PDB file of C-alpha atoms in Angstrom:
ATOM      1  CA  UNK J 132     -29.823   8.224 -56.849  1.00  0.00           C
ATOM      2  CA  UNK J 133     -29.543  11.391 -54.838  1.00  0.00           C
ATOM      3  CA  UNK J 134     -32.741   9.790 -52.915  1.00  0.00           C
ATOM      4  CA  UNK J 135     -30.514   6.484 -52.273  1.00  0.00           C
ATOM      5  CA  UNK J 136     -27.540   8.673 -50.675  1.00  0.00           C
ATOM      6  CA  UNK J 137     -29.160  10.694 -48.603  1.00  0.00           C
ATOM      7  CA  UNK J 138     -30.919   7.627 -46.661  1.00  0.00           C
ATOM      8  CA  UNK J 139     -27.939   5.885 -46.661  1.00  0.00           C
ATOM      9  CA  UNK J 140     -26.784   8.754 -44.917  1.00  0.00           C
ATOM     10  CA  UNK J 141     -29.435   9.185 -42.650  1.00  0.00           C
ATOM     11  CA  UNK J 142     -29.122   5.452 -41.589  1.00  0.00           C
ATOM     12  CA  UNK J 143     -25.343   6.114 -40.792  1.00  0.00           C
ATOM     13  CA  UNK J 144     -25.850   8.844 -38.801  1.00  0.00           C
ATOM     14  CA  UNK J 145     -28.668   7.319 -37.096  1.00  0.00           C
ATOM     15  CA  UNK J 146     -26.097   3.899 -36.381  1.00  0.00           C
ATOM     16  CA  UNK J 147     -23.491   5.988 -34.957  1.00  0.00           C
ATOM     17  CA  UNK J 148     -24.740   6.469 -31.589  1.00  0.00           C
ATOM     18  CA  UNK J 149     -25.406   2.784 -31.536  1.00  0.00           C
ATOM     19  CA  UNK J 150     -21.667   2.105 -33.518  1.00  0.00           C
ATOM     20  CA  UNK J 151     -20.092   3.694 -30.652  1.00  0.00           C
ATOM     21  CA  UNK J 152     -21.722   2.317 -27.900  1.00  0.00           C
ATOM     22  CA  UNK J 153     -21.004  -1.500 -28.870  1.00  0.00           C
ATOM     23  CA  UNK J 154     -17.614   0.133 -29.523  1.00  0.00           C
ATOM     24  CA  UNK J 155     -17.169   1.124 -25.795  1.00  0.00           C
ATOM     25  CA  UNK J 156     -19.058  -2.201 -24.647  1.00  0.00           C
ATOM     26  CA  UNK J 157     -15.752  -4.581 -26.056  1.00  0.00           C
ATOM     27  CA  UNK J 158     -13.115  -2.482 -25.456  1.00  0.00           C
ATOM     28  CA  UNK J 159     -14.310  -0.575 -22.030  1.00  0.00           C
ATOM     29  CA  UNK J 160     -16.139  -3.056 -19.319  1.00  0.00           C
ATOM     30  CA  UNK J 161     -18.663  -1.533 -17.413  1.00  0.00           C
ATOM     31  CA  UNK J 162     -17.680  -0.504 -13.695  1.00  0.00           C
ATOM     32  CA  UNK J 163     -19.155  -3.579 -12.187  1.00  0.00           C
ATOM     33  CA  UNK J 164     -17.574  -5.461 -14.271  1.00  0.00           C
ATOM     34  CA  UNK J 165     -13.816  -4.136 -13.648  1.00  0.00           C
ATOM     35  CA  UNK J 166     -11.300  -5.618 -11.149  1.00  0.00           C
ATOM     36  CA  UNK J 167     -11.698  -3.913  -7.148  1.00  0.00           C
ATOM     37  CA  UNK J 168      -8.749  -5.258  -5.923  1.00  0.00           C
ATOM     38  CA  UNK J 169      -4.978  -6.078  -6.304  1.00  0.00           C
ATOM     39  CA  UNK J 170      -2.310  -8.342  -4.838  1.00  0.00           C
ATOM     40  CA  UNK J 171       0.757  -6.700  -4.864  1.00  0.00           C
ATOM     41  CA  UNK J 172       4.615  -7.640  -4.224  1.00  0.00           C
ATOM     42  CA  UNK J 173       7.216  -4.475  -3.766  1.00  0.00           C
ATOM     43  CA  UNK J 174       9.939  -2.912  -1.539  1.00  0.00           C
ATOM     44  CA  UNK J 175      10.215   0.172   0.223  1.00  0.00           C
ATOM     45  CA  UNK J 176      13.626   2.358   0.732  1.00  0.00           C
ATOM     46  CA  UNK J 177      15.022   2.650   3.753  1.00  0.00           C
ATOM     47  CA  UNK J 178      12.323  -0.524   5.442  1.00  0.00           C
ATOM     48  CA  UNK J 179      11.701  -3.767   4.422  1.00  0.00           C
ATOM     49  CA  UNK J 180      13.335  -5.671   2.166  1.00  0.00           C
ATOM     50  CA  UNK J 181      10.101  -7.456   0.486  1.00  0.00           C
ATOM     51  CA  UNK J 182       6.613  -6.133   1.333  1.00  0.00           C
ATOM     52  CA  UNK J 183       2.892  -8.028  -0.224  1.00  0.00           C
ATOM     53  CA  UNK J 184       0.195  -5.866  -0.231  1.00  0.00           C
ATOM     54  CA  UNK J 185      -3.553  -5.674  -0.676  1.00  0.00           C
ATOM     55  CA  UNK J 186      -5.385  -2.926  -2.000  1.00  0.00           C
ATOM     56  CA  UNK J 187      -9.361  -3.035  -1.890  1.00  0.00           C
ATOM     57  CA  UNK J 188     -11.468  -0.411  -4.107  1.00  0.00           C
ATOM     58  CA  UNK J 189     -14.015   1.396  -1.714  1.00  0.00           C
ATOM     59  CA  UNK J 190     -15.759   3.385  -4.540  1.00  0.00           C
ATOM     60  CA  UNK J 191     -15.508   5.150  -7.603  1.00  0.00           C
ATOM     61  CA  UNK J 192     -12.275   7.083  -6.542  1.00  0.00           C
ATOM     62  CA  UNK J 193     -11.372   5.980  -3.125  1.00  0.00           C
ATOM     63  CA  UNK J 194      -9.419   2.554  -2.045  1.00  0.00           C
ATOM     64  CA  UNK J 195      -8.217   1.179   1.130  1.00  0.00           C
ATOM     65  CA  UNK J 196      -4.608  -0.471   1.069  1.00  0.00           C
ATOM     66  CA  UNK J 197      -3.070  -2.812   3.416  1.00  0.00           C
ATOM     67  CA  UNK J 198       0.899  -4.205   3.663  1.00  0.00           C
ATOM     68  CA  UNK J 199       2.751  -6.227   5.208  1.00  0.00           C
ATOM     69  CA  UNK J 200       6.955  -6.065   5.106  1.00  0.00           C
ATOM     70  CA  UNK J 201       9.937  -7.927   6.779  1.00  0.00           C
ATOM     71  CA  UNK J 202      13.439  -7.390   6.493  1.00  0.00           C
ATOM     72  CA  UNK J 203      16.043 -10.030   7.812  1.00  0.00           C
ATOM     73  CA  UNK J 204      19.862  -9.775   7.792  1.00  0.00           C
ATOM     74  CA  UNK J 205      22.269 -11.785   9.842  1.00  0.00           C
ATOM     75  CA  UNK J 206      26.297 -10.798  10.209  1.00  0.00           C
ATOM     76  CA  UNK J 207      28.932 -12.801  11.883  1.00  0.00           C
ATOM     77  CA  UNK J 208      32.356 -11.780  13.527  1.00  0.00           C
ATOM     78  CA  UNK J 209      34.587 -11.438  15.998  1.00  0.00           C
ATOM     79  CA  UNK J 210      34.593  -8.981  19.027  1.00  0.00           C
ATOM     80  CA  UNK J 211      37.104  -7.937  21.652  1.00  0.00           C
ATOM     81  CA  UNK J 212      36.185  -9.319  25.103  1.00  0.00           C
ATOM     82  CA  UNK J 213      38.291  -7.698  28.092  1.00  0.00           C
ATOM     83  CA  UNK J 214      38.991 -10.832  30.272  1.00  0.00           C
ATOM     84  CA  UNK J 215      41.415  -9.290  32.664  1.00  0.00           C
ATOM     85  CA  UNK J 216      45.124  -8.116  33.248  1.00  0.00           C
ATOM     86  CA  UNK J 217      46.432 -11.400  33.049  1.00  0.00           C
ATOM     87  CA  UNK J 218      44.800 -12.728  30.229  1.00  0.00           C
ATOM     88  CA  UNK J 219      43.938  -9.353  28.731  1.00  0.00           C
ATOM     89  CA  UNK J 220      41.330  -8.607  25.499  1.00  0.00           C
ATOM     90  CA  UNK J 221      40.403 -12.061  23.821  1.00  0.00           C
ATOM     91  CA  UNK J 222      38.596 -12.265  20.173  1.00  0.00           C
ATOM     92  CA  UNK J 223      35.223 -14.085  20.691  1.00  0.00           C
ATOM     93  CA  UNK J 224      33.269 -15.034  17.954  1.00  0.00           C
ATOM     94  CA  UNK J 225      29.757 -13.303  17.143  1.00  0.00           C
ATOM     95  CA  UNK J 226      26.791 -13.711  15.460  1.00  0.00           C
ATOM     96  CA  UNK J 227      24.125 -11.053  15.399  1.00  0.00           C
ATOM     97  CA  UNK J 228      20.943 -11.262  13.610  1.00  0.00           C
ATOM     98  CA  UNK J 229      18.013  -7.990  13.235  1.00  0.00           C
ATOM     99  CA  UNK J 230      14.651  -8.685  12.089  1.00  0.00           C
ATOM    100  CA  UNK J 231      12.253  -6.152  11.087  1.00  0.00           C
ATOM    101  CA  UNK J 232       8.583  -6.618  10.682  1.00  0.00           C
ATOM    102  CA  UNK J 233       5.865  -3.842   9.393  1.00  0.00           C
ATOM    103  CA  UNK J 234       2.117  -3.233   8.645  1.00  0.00           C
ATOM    104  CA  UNK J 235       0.586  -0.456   7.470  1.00  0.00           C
ATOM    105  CA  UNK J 236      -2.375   0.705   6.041  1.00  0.00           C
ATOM    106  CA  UNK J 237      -3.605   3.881   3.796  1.00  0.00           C
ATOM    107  CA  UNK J 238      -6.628   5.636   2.847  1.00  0.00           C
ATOM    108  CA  UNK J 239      -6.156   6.408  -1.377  1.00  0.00           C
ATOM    109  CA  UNK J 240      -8.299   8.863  -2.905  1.00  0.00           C
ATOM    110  CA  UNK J 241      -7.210   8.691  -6.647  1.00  0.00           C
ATOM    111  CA  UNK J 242      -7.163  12.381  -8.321  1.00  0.00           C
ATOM    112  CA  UNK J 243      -8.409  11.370 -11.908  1.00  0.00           C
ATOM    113  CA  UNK J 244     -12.151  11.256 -12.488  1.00  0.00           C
ATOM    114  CA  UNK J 245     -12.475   9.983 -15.843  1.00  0.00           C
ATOM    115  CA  UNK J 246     -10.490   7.401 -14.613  1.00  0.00           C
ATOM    116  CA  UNK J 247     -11.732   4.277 -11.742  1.00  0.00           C
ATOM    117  CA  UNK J 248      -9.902   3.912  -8.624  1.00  0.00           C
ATOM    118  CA  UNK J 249      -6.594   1.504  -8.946  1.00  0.00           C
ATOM    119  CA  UNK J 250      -5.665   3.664 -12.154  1.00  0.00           C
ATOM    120  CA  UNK J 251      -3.977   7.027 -12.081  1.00  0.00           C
ATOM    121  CA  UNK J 252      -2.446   9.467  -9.869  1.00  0.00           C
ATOM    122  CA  UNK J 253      -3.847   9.180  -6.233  1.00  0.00           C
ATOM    123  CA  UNK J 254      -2.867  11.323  -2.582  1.00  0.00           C
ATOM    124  CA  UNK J 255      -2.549   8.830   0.371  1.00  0.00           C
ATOM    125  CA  UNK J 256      -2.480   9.198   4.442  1.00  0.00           C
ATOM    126  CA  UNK J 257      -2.279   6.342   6.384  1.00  0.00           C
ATOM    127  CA  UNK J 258      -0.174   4.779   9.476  1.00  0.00           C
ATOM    128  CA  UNK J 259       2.583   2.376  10.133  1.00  0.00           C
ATOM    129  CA  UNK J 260       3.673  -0.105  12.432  1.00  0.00           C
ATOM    130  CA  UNK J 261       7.018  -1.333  12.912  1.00  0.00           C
ATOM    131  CA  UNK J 262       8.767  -3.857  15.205  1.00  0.00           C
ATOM    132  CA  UNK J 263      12.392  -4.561  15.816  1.00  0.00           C
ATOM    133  CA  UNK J 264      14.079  -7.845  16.918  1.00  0.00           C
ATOM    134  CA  UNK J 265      17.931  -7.952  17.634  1.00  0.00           C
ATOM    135  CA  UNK J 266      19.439 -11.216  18.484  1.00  0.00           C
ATOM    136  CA  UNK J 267      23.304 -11.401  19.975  1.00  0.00           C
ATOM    137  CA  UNK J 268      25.081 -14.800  20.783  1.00  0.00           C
ATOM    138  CA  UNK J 269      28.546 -14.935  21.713  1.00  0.00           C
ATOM    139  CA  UNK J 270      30.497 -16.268  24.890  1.00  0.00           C
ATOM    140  CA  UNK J 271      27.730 -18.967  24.765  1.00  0.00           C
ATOM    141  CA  UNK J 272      24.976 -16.675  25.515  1.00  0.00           C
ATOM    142  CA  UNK J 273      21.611 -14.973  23.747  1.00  0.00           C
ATOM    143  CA  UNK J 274      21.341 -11.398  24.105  1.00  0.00           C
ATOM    144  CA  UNK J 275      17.789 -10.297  22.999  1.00  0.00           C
ATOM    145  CA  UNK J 276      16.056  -6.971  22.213  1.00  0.00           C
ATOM    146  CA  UNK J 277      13.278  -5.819  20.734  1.00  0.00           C
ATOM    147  CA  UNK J 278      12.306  -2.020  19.918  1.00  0.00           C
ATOM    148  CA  UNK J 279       9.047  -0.778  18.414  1.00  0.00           C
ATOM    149  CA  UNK J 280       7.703   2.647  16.165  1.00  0.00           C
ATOM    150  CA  UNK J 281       4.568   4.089  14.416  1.00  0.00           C
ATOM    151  CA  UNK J 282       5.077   6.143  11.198  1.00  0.00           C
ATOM    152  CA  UNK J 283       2.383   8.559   9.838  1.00  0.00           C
ATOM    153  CA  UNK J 284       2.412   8.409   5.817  1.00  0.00           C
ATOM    154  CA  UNK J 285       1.524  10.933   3.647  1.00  0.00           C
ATOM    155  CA  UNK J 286       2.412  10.052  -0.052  1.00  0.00           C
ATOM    156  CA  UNK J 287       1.729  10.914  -3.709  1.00  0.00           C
ATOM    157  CA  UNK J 288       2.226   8.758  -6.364  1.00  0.00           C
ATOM    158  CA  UNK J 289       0.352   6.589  -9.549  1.00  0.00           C
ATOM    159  CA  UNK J 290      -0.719   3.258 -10.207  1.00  0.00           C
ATOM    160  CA  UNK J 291      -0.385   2.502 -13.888  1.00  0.00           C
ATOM    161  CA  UNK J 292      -2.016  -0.285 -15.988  1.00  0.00           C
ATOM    162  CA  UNK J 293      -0.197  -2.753 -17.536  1.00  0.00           C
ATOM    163  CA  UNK J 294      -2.830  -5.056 -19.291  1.00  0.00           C
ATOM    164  CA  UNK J 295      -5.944  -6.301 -18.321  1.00  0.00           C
ATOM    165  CA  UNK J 296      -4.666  -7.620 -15.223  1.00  0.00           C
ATOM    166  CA  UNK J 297      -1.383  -6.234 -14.049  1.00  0.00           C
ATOM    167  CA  UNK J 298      -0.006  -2.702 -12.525  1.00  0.00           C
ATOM    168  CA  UNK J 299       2.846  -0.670 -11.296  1.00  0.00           C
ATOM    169  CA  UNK J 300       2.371   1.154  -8.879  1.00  0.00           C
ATOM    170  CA  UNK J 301       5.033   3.949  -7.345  1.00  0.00           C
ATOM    171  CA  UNK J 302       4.454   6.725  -4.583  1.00  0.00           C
ATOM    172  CA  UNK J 303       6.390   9.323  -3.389  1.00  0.00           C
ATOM    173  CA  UNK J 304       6.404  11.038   0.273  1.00  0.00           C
ATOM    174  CA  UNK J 305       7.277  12.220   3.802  1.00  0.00           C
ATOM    175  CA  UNK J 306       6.955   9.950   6.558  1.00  0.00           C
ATOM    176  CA  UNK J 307       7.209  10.843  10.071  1.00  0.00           C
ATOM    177  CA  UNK J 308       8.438   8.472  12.333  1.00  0.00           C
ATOM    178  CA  UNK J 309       8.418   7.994  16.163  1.00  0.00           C
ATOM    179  CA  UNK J 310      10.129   5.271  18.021  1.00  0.00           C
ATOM    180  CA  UNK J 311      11.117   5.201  21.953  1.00  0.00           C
ATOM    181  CA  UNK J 312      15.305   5.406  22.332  1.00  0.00           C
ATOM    182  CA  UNK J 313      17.217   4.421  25.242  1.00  0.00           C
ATOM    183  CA  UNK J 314      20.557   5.761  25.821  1.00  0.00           C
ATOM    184  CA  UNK J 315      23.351   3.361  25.405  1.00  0.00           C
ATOM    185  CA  UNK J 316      26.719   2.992  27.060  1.00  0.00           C
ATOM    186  CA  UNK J 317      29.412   1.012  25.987  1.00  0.00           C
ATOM    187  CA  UNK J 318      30.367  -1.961  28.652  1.00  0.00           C
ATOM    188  CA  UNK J 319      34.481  -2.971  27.934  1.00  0.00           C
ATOM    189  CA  UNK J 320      33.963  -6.482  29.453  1.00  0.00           C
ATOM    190  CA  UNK J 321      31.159  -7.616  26.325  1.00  0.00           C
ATOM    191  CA  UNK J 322      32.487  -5.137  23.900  1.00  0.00           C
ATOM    192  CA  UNK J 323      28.694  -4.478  23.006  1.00  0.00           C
ATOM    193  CA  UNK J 324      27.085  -0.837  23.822  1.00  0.00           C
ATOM    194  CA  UNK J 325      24.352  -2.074  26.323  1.00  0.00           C
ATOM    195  CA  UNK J 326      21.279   0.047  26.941  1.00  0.00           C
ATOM    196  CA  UNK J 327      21.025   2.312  30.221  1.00  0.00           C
ATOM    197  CA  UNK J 328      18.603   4.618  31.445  1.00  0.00           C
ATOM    198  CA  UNK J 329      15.161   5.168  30.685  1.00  0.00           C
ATOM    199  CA  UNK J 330      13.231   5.472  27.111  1.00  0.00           C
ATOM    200  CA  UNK J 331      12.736   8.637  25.336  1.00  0.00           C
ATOM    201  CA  UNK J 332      10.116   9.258  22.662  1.00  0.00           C
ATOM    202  CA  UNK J 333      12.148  10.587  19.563  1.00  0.00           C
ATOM    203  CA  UNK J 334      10.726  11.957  16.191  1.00  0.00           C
ATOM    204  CA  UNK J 335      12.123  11.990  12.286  1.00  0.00           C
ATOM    205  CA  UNK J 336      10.928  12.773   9.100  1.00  0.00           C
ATOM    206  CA  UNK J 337      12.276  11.391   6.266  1.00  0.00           C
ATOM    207  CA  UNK J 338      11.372  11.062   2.750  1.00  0.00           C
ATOM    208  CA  UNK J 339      10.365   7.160   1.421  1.00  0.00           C
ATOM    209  CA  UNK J 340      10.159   5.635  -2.177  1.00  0.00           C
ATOM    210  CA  UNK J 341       8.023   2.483  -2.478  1.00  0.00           C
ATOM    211  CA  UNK J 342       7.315   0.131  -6.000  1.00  0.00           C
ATOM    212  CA  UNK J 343       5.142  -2.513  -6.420  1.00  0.00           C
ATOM    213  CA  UNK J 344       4.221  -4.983  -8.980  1.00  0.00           C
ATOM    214  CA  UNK J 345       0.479  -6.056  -8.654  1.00  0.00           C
ATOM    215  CA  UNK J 346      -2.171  -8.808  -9.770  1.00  0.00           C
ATOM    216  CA  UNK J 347      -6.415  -6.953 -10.383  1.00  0.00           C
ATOM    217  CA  UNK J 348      -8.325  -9.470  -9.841  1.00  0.00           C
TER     218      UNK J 348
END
């Protein structure tokens, strides 16, 4: 009997090795095996309305992630038209519409190493570009403009996994941001403030909060 125990023993601690290794086979997929990229729909504070985005695994910790955001919003009104001293200020309807349209694109290196890359806390640096479109009719005439700025991101944040498929993914950071402004003067016979002088370069940082829901595939 003792015999009989101790080689059942010996055959259990010989089969754990083995035990735990099928274990880690079902329930952990080997790295080629695991999703390397994500589609991803989010927002971003203080930018575009609705962003999709596209992140790309580049190795064991590092991934490359591309977006693309727009932001539309339209407003109509009245202004105050000076039409002369006889006939004096006359209330002319507007309509106004700004579009906003942004791609950018970051280097992640995620911080974790027991962990693959599109899991876990990650640093990120990357660069944005942004275009403005401003539309004014009234009087029976377009005004257009259009204005443009680059962004330099540096953000912190995590990607968590929600199933075998889907994530959330959140990051944190400073953005600085630099656009070209042109002085502006307002002109009493459109009631608008129309742009005069030449363009400056202008800088601001500003913090930025970003979520996304996203698809591994």
């Amino acid at each position: 009997m003792k015999h009989f125990c101790a080689l059942a023993a010996a055959l259990g601690l010989l089969t754990l090795p083995a035990a735990a290794q099928v274990s880690r086979l079902f329930t952990s997929p080997p790295d080629s095996l695991r999703p390397r990229r994500a589609l991803k729909l989010g927002t971003v504070s203080g930018s575009s309305a609705f962003t999709l985005g596209y992140e790309r695994q580049l190795g064991r910790h590092y991934s490359l992630e591309a977006t693309l955001g727009y932001h539309t919003v339209g407003h109509r009104g009245g202004n105050q038209i000076w039409m002369g001293p006889d006939t004096g200020y006359v209330n002319l309807p507007v309509r106004l519409r700004y579009q906003t349209l942004e791609l950018s694109g970051q280097l992640r290196r995620y911080l974790q190493r027991r962990k693959p890359a599109l899991v876990g806390w990650y640093a990120a640096a990357g660069l944005r570009l942004t275009g403005n479109w401003e539309q004014r009719r009234y009087a029976g005439r377009v005004h257009r403009y259009f204005g443009s700025g680059q962004a330099v991101l540096l953000h912190l944040g995590r990607q968590w996994q929600l199933g075998p498929r889907f994530t959330f993914d959140a990051h944190l950071g400073p953005e600085l941001t630099a656009y070209y402004h042109r002085e502006q003067r307002y002109n009493w016979r459109t009631g608008f403030a129309d742009p005069t002088g030449p363009r400056r370069l202008r800088a601001q940082l500003h913090p930025v909060l970003a979520l996304q829901l996203g698809s591994r595939f």
